[in-house]
mmCIF file of C-alpha atoms in Angstrom:
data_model
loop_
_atom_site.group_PDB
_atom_site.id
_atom_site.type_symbol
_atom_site.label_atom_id
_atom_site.label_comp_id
_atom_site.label_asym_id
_atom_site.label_seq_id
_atom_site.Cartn_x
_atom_site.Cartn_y
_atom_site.Cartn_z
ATOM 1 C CA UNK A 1 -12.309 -22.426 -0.930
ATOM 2 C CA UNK A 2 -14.668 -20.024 -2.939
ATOM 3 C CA UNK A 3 -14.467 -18.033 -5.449
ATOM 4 C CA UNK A 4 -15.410 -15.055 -3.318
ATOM 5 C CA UNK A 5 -13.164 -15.583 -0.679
ATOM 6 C CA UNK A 6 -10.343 -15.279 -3.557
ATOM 7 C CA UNK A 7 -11.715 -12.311 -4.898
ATOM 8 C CA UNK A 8 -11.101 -11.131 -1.168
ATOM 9 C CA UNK A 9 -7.579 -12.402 -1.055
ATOM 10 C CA UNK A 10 -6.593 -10.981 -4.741
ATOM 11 C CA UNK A 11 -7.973 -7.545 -3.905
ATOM 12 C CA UNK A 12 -5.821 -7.274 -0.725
ATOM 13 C CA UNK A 13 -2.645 -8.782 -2.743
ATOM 14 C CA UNK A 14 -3.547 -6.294 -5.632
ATOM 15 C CA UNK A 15 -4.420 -3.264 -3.594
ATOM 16 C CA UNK A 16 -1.704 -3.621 -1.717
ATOM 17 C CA UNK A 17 1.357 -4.254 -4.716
ATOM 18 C CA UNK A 18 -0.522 -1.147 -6.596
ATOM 19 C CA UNK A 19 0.684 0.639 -3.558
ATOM 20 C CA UNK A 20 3.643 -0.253 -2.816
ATOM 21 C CA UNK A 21 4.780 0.369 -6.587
ATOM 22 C CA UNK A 22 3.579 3.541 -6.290
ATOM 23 C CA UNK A 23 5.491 4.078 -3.348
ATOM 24 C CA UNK A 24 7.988 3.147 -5.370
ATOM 25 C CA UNK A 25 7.733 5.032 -7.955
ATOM 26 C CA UNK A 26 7.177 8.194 -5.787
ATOM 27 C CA UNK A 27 10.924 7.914 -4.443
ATOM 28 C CA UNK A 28 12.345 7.466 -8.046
ATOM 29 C CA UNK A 29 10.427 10.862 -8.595
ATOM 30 C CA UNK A 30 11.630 12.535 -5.726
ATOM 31 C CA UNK A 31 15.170 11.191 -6.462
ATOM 32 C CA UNK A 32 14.563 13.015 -9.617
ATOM 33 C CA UNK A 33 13.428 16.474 -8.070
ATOM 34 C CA UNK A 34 9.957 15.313 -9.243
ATOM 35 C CA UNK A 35 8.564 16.231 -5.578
ATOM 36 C CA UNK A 36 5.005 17.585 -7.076
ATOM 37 C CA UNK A 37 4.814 14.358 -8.639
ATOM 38 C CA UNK A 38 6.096 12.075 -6.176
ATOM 39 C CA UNK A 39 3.489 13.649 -3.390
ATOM 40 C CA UNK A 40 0.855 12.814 -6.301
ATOM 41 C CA UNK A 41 2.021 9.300 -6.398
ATOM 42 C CA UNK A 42 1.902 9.116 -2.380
ATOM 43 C CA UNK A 43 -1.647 10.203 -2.062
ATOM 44 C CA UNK A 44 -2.198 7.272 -5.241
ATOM 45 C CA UNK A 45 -0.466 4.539 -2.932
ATOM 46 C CA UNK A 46 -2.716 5.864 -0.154
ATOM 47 C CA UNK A 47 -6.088 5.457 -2.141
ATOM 48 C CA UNK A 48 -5.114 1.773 -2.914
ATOM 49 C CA UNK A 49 -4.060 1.143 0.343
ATOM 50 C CA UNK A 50 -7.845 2.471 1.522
ATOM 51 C CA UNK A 51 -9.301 0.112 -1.272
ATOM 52 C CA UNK A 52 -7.188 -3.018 0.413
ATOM 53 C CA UNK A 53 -8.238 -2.215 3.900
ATOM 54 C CA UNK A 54 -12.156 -1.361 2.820
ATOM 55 C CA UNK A 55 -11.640 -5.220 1.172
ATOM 56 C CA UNK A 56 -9.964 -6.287 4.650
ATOM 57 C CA UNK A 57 -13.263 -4.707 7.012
ATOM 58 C CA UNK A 58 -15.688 -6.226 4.878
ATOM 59 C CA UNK A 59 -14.309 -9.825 5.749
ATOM 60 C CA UNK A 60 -13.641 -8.869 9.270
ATOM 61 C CA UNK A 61 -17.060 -7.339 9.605
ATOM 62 C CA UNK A 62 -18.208 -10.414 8.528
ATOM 63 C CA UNK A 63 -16.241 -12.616 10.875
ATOM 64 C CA UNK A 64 -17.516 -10.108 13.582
ATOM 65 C CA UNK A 65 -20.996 -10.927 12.747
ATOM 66 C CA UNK A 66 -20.632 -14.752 13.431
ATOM 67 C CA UNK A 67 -19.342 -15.564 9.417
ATOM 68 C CA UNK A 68 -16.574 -18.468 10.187
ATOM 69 C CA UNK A 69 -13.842 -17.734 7.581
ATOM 70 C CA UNK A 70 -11.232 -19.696 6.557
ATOM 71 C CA UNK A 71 -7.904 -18.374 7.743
ATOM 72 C CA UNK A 72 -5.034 -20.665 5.103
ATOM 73 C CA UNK A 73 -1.793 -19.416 3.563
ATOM 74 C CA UNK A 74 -3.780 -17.294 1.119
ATOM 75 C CA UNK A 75 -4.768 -15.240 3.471
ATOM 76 C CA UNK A 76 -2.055 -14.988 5.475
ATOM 77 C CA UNK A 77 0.227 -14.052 2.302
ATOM 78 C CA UNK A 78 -2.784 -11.478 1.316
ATOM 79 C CA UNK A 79 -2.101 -9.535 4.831
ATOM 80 C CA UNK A 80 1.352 -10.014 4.364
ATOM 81 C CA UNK A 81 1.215 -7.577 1.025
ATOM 82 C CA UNK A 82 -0.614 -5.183 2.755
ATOM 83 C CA UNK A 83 1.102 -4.914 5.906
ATOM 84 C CA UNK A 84 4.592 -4.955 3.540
ATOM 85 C CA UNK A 85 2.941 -2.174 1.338
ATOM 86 C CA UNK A 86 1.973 0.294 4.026
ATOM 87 C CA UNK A 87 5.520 -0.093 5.979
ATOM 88 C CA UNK A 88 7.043 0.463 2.620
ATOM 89 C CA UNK A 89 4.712 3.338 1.640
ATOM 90 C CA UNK A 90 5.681 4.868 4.916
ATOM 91 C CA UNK A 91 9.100 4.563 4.696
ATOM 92 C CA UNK A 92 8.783 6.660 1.388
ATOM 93 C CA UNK A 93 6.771 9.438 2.432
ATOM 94 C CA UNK A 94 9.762 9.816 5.035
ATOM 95 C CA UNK A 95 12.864 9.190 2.283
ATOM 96 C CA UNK A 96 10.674 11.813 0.387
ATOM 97 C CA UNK A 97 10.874 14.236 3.394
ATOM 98 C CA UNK A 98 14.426 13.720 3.460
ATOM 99 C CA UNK A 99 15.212 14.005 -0.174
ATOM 100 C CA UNK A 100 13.209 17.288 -0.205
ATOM 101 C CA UNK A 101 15.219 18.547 2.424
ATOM 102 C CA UNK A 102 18.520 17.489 1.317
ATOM 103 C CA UNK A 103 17.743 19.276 -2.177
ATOM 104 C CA UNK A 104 17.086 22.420 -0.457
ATOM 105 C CA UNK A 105 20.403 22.219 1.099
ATOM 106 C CA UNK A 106 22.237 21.891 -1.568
ATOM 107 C CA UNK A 107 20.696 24.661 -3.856
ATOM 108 C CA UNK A 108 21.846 26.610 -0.773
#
């Protein structure tokens, strides 16, 4: 296995836990009334998810072009992060909806 090929792997793995710590942290700001900040945080997760799959097309535009690439438990982990992180971040954006709406409700 290559050294590139891991740089692939860690950039999906990092991409991907940047976002879904941001996601994270978004609904701890949101819990908190924070909901300026937590949309802030959202569109952060989104950016890192972008940089994980612009990491992800280069390797399958490379497979695409003939480039036989080792498929192992690295990867498989790497896409397992990523598809983890945007479930989670999406799952956030909606608790976020939610939280917003139930603090309108009660300042009713």
């Amino acid at each position: 296995m290559n050294e590139e090929y891991m740089n692939v792997v860690m950039g999906i793995i990092m991409h991907g836990g940047n976002a879904k710590g941001l996601a994270y942290q978004a609904i701890q700001q949101a819990k908190e009334g924070n909901f300026d900040t937590a949309h802030e945080s959202l569109q952060q997760a989104n950016d890192e998810l972008r940089e994980a799959h612009d990491v992800q097309t280069d390797l399958l535009t490379r497979v695409a072009q003939g480039e036989v690439i080792e498929l192992n438990l690295y990867m498989v982990h790497a896409q397992d992060h990523l598809m983890t992180a945007i479930a989670f971040k999406d799952m956030a954006t909606e608790f976020i909806g939610q939280e917003e709406r139930l603090q309108a409700l009660e300042e009713k």
